[in-house]
Coordinates of C-alpha atoms in Angstrom, one line a residue:
M1 CA -11.3 38.2 0.0
R2 CA -14.7 40.2 -1.1
L3 CA -17.1 37.6 -1.5
S4 CA -19.4 37.2 -4.5
L5 CA -22.3 34.7 -5.9
L6 CA -22.9 33.6 -9.5
D7 CA -26.3 32.4 -10.5
R8 CA -26.6 30.8 -13.5
S9 CA -30.3 30.5 -12.9
R10 CA -30.1 26.6 -13.3
T11 CA -33.2 24.4 -14.2
R12 CA -34.6 21.4 -12.7
V13 CA -35.8 18.2 -14.0
G14 CA -40.0 18.4 -14.2
A15 CA -39.6 22.4 -13.3
P16 CA -40.4 25.5 -16.2
D17 CA -37.5 27.6 -16.6
A18 CA -39.3 30.7 -15.6
D19 CA -39.0 28.8 -12.2
A20 CA -35.3 29.3 -12.3
I21 CA -35.4 32.8 -13.4
E22 CA -37.6 33.5 -10.3
A23 CA -35.3 31.6 -7.9
T24 CA -32.2 33.7 -9.8
V25 CA -34.0 36.6 -8.5
A26 CA -34.7 35.5 -4.9
R27 CA -31.3 34.3 -4.4
A28 CA -29.9 37.5 -4.9
V29 CA -32.1 38.8 -2.7
H30 CA -30.5 36.3 -0.3
A31 CA -27.2 37.2 -0.8
E32 CA -27.8 40.8 -0.1
Q33 CA -29.6 40.0 3.5
V34 CA -26.9 38.2 4.5
G35 CA -24.0 40.1 3.3
Y36 CA -22.5 39.6 -0.2
D37 CA -20.3 42.3 -2.0
R38 CA -21.5 41.4 -5.5
F39 CA -24.1 39.2 -7.4
W40 CA -23.3 37.7 -11.1
V41 CA -25.7 36.0 -13.6
A42 CA -24.6 34.9 -16.6
E43 CA -25.4 34.0 -20.5
H44 CA -25.9 31.1 -22.1
H45 CA -27.6 30.0 -24.9
A46 CA -30.1 27.0 -26.0
V47 CA -29.0 25.3 -23.6
P48 CA -31.6 23.1 -21.5
G49 CA -29.8 23.1 -18.0
I50 CA -29.5 27.1 -17.6
A51 CA -32.1 29.7 -18.1
S52 CA -30.4 32.6 -18.4
G53 CA -29.7 33.8 -21.7
A54 CA -30.4 38.0 -21.4
P55 CA -27.7 39.0 -18.4
A56 CA -28.9 42.9 -18.8
V57 CA -32.7 42.1 -18.4
L58 CA -32.0 39.7 -15.7
L59 CA -30.0 41.9 -13.8
A60 CA -32.7 44.6 -14.2
A61 CA -35.0 42.7 -12.2
I62 CA -32.4 41.8 -9.4
G63 CA -31.5 45.5 -8.9
A64 CA -35.1 46.0 -8.8
R65 CA -35.4 43.9 -6.0
T66 CA -32.3 44.8 -4.1
D67 CA -30.6 48.1 -2.9
R68 CA -27.1 47.8 -1.9
I69 CA -25.1 44.6 -3.6
R70 CA -23.2 45.3 -6.9
I71 CA -25.0 43.6 -9.6
G72 CA -23.4 42.5 -12.7
S73 CA -22.7 39.8 -15.7
G74 CA -20.3 37.0 -15.2
G75 CA -21.0 37.4 -18.3
V76 CA -21.5 38.9 -21.5
M77 CA -20.4 36.9 -24.4
L78 CA -18.9 40.0 -26.3
P79 CA -18.3 38.4 -29.4
L80 CA -22.0 37.2 -29.9
H81 CA -22.9 41.3 -29.4
Q82 CA -22.0 45.1 -31.1
P83 CA -20.2 46.8 -28.6
V84 CA -22.4 49.9 -28.6
V85 CA -25.4 47.6 -27.7
V86 CA -23.4 46.4 -24.6
A87 CA -23.1 49.8 -23.8
E88 CA -26.0 50.9 -24.0
Q89 CA -27.6 48.0 -22.1
F90 CA -25.2 48.5 -19.2
L91 CA -25.6 52.0 -18.8
V92 CA -29.4 52.2 -18.8
L93 CA -28.6 49.5 -15.6
E94 CA -26.0 52.0 -14.4
A95 CA -28.8 54.8 -14.6
L96 CA -31.1 52.7 -12.9
H97 CA -29.4 51.5 -10.3
P98 CA -26.3 54.4 -9.4
G99 CA -22.5 52.9 -8.6
R100 CA -24.2 49.2 -8.3
V101 CA -23.6 47.7 -11.7
D102 CA -20.2 45.7 -13.1
L103 CA -19.5 44.4 -16.4
G104 CA -17.9 41.0 -16.7
L105 CA -17.5 39.7 -20.4
G106 CA -16.0 37.1 -22.1
R107 CA -15.0 35.6 -25.9
S108 CA -17.2 32.3 -25.6
L109 CA -19.4 31.0 -28.7
G110 CA -22.6 28.9 -28.3
F111 CA -22.4 25.8 -27.1
T112 CA -23.1 23.7 -30.2
P113 CA -22.9 24.0 -33.8
P114 CA -27.1 24.3 -34.1
V115 CA -26.5 27.3 -31.3
R116 CA -23.2 28.8 -32.8
R117 CA -25.3 29.2 -36.3
A118 CA -28.1 30.5 -34.8
L119 CA -26.3 33.5 -33.1
R120 CA -24.1 34.3 -36.6
R121 CA -20.8 33.0 -35.2
D122 CA -18.6 30.5 -35.9
H123 CA -15.5 29.5 -35.0
D124 CA -13.9 30.6 -38.4
D125 CA -14.6 34.2 -37.7
A126 CA -11.9 36.7 -37.1
D127 CA -10.7 37.4 -34.0
T128 CA -11.9 41.2 -33.2
F129 CA -12.7 40.5 -28.8
E130 CA -9.6 42.8 -27.7
D131 CA -10.6 45.5 -30.3
D132 CA -13.6 45.5 -29.7
L133 CA -13.1 45.6 -25.9
V134 CA -11.2 48.4 -26.5
E135 CA -14.2 49.8 -28.6
L136 CA -16.1 48.8 -26.0
R137 CA -14.6 50.9 -23.0
G138 CA -14.8 54.0 -25.0
Y139 CA -18.5 54.2 -25.1
L140 CA -18.6 53.5 -21.3
E141 CA -16.7 56.0 -20.3
G142 CA -17.9 58.4 -23.0
T143 CA -14.1 58.9 -25.2
A144 CA -15.8 57.1 -28.1
D145 CA -17.1 59.0 -31.7
V146 CA -20.7 58.2 -30.5
T147 CA -22.0 58.7 -27.7
A148 CA -23.9 55.5 -26.0
R149 CA -27.3 57.0 -24.0
P150 CA -27.9 57.2 -21.5
A151 CA -24.9 59.4 -20.8
T152 CA -24.3 58.9 -16.5
G153 CA -20.6 60.2 -16.1
R154 CA -20.1 57.5 -14.6
P155 CA -18.0 54.0 -16.3
V156 CA -19.4 50.9 -15.7
P157 CA -16.3 48.4 -14.4
M158 CA -15.4 46.3 -16.5
H159 CA -13.4 42.7 -15.5
L160 CA -12.6 40.6 -18.2
L161 CA -13.1 36.0 -17.6
A162 CA -9.7 35.2 -18.7
T163 CA -7.3 32.0 -18.8
G164 CA -4.2 32.0 -20.7
R165 CA -4.6 34.7 -23.4
G166 CA -7.1 36.3 -21.4
L167 CA -5.1 36.7 -18.7
E168 CA -2.4 39.0 -21.3
V169 CA -5.2 40.9 -23.0
A170 CA -6.5 42.0 -19.5
A171 CA -2.8 43.2 -17.9
R172 CA -2.3 45.5 -21.4
L173 CA -5.8 46.4 -21.4
G174 CA -5.5 47.5 -17.7
L175 CA -8.5 45.0 -17.0
P176 CA -8.9 43.4 -13.5
V177 CA -9.8 39.6 -14.0
V178 CA -12.5 36.7 -13.3
V179 CA -10.3 33.4 -13.3
G180 CA -12.0 29.7 -12.9
G181 CA -12.0 26.5 -14.5
P182 CA -9.0 23.7 -14.8
I183 CA -6.3 26.2 -14.4
L184 CA -7.1 26.7 -10.7
D185 CA -5.7 23.7 -10.0
S186 CA -2.9 23.6 -12.1
D187 CA 0.8 24.2 -10.5
E188 CA 1.7 26.9 -12.8
L189 CA -1.5 29.0 -11.6
P190 CA 0.6 31.6 -9.1
D191 CA 3.3 31.8 -11.8
V192 CA 0.5 32.8 -14.9
L193 CA -1.0 35.8 -12.1
A194 CA 1.9 36.8 -11.1
R195 CA 3.0 37.6 -14.7
Y196 CA -0.7 39.3 -15.3
R197 CA 0.1 41.6 -12.6
R198 CA 3.9 42.1 -13.7
S199 CA 2.7 42.6 -17.1
F200 CA -0.4 44.8 -16.3
V201 CA -0.4 48.4 -17.9
A202 CA -2.6 50.7 -15.8
H203 CA -6.0 52.7 -17.6
E204 CA -7.3 55.8 -15.6
G205 CA -5.5 54.2 -12.7
S206 CA -6.5 50.7 -12.0
A207 CA -4.9 47.9 -11.1
P208 CA -4.0 44.1 -11.0
R209 CA -7.3 42.4 -9.4
V210 CA -8.0 38.6 -9.5
T211 CA -11.3 37.1 -8.7
I212 CA -11.0 33.7 -8.6
S213 CA -14.2 31.7 -9.3
L214 CA -15.4 27.8 -8.2
D215 CA -18.2 25.7 -6.9
V216 CA -17.9 26.3 -3.6
V217 CA -21.0 24.5 -1.2
L218 CA -21.4 23.8 2.4
A219 CA -23.1 22.0 4.9
D220 CA -23.2 20.7 7.9
D221 CA -20.7 18.1 7.6
D222 CA -18.1 17.3 4.7
A223 CA -20.8 14.2 3.4
T224 CA -23.9 16.5 3.1
A225 CA -21.8 18.8 1.2
R226 CA -20.3 16.5 -1.1
E227 CA -24.1 14.9 -2.0
L228 CA -25.4 18.9 -2.2
A229 CA -22.6 19.1 -5.2
L230 CA -23.7 15.8 -6.8
P231 CA -26.1 17.4 -9.0
E232 CA -24.0 19.5 -11.2
A233 CA -21.3 17.0 -11.3
W234 CA -23.6 14.4 -12.5
A235 CA -25.1 17.3 -14.9
M236 CA -21.0 18.0 -16.1
A237 CA -20.9 14.0 -16.8
V238 CA -23.8 13.5 -18.8
S239 CA -23.0 16.4 -20.7
R240 CA -19.9 15.1 -21.8
Q241 CA -21.8 12.1 -23.3
T242 CA -24.7 13.3 -24.9
G243 CA -23.5 16.8 -25.8
E244 CA -26.0 18.7 -23.9
F245 CA -25.6 19.7 -20.5
P246 CA -28.8 19.2 -18.6
P247 CA -31.2 20.4 -16.0
L248 CA -30.3 19.6 -12.4
E249 CA -31.8 15.8 -10.7
S250 CA -32.5 15.2 -7.2
V251 CA -29.8 13.4 -5.5
A252 CA -32.3 10.2 -4.6
A253 CA -33.1 10.4 -8.5
I254 CA -29.0 10.1 -9.4
R255 CA -28.2 7.7 -6.7
A256 CA -31.1 5.3 -8.5
A257 CA -29.7 6.0 -12.1
T258 CA -27.3 3.5 -13.5
W259 CA -23.6 4.9 -13.8
S260 CA -21.8 3.8 -16.7
S261 CA -17.7 3.4 -14.8
Q262 CA -16.5 6.3 -17.2
V263 CA -19.5 8.7 -15.8
R264 CA -18.7 7.6 -12.2
R265 CA -14.9 8.6 -12.7
R266 CA -16.0 12.0 -14.0
V267 CA -18.4 12.8 -11.1
E268 CA -16.0 11.7 -8.4
S269 CA -13.2 13.9 -10.3
S270 CA -15.6 16.9 -10.1
L271 CA -16.5 16.6 -7.0
D272 CA -13.1 16.0 -5.6
R273 CA -12.1 19.4 -7.5
A274 CA -15.2 21.3 -5.9
V275 CA -15.0 23.0 -2.4
A276 CA -17.9 20.6 -0.8
G277 CA -17.7 20.7 2.9
S278 CA -18.3 21.4 6.5
P279 CA -17.5 25.2 7.5
T280 CA -14.0 24.8 8.8
T281 CA -13.4 21.8 5.3
V282 CA -13.8 24.8 3.5
R283 CA -12.4 27.7 5.0
R284 CA -9.0 25.5 5.2
R285 CA -9.5 25.2 1.4
L286 CA -10.4 28.4 0.7
E287 CA -7.2 30.1 2.9
S288 CA -5.0 27.6 0.8
L289 CA -6.5 28.8 -2.5
A290 CA -5.9 32.3 -1.2
E291 CA -2.3 31.6 0.1
R292 CA -1.7 30.5 -3.7
T293 CA -3.4 33.3 -5.9
G294 CA -3.7 36.2 -3.4
A295 CA -7.2 36.6 -4.9
D296 CA -8.9 40.1 -4.4
E297 CA -12.4 38.2 -4.3
L298 CA -14.4 34.8 -4.7
L299 CA -16.7 34.2 -6.6
A300 CA -18.8 30.9 -5.7
S301 CA -20.5 29.5 -8.5
T302 CA -22.4 27.0 -6.5
S303 CA -25.6 25.3 -7.6
T304 CA -27.9 22.1 -6.1
H305 CA -31.1 20.7 -6.8
D306 CA -32.5 21.5 -2.9
R307 CA -33.0 25.4 -3.5
D308 CA -32.9 25.6 0.3
A309 CA -29.9 23.5 0.5
L310 CA -28.3 25.9 -1.7
L311 CA -29.8 29.2 0.5
A312 CA -28.4 27.3 3.7
S313 CA -24.7 27.1 1.7
D314 CA -24.8 30.8 0.8
R315 CA -25.4 31.7 4.5
M316 CA -22.8 29.2 5.8
L317 CA -20.2 30.5 3.2
G318 CA -21.1 34.5 3.9
E319 CA -19.8 33.5 7.6
V320 CA -17.0 31.5 6.9
V321 CA -15.5 34.3 4.8
G322 CA -16.8 37.4 6.5

């Protein structure tokens, strides 16, 4: 499998949001140095635990600090934007960093009702996602009635963040998919992916392509890796109670906190789903997942409070997959 990283610019308790953005850029530089194929950034709005709301802006900074690694969005939430504006942003990136830019697209709206109102979106709005994808591709390929600028002559590759019905849309449009979340643990996953590949309609010579996205944390031993995965698992459990996704806390602070039985169950469940362990353990689990999915690429969406440990994990994962 090819190997990529998704960095969501996770904030940390007591640190300014700007630190998270600077750390994302530094992590991309490190990912290039240790041989990753692609570096993705995310789009989240008004989430205390995530600083990146403008993927195109962040990718411009990353592209300026790197030379070879592909850079992409994981992803731009298309329902929140006009397709022509997305096309213009990523064509500018392509002009600045030729042949290195990918456009990952999702359909999620805001995290909470107030955020959705701020974004002028509502769950009751008409679903135009598939039509918007087609329109966006026309701008990127230079076949639309309006020519998006700059016209680079190099279409920016599109990827669809998809589960369920999204996989059907990707197959109809001939798009590669990024699959993550609970579906990865489903017994139906091999059949779902087989259906995507079987029903795939090629566009301009495209072929079915599957990227799997999941949390992967490595350390010298399984117990240490599981501790490194704890801050993200804790944040997810807390968000289920408060409705607000929080900044990352240190392992020591989490261990000193009072855990309800419900939070404990959710934390343990998240840790069990994460691929966290020594290189030997992680290699074994990734090989099993690759066999089940036939995936072409692994997108590791790893985060932890300790940034030095995070970079060490990235390096070790590169050695395991490489």
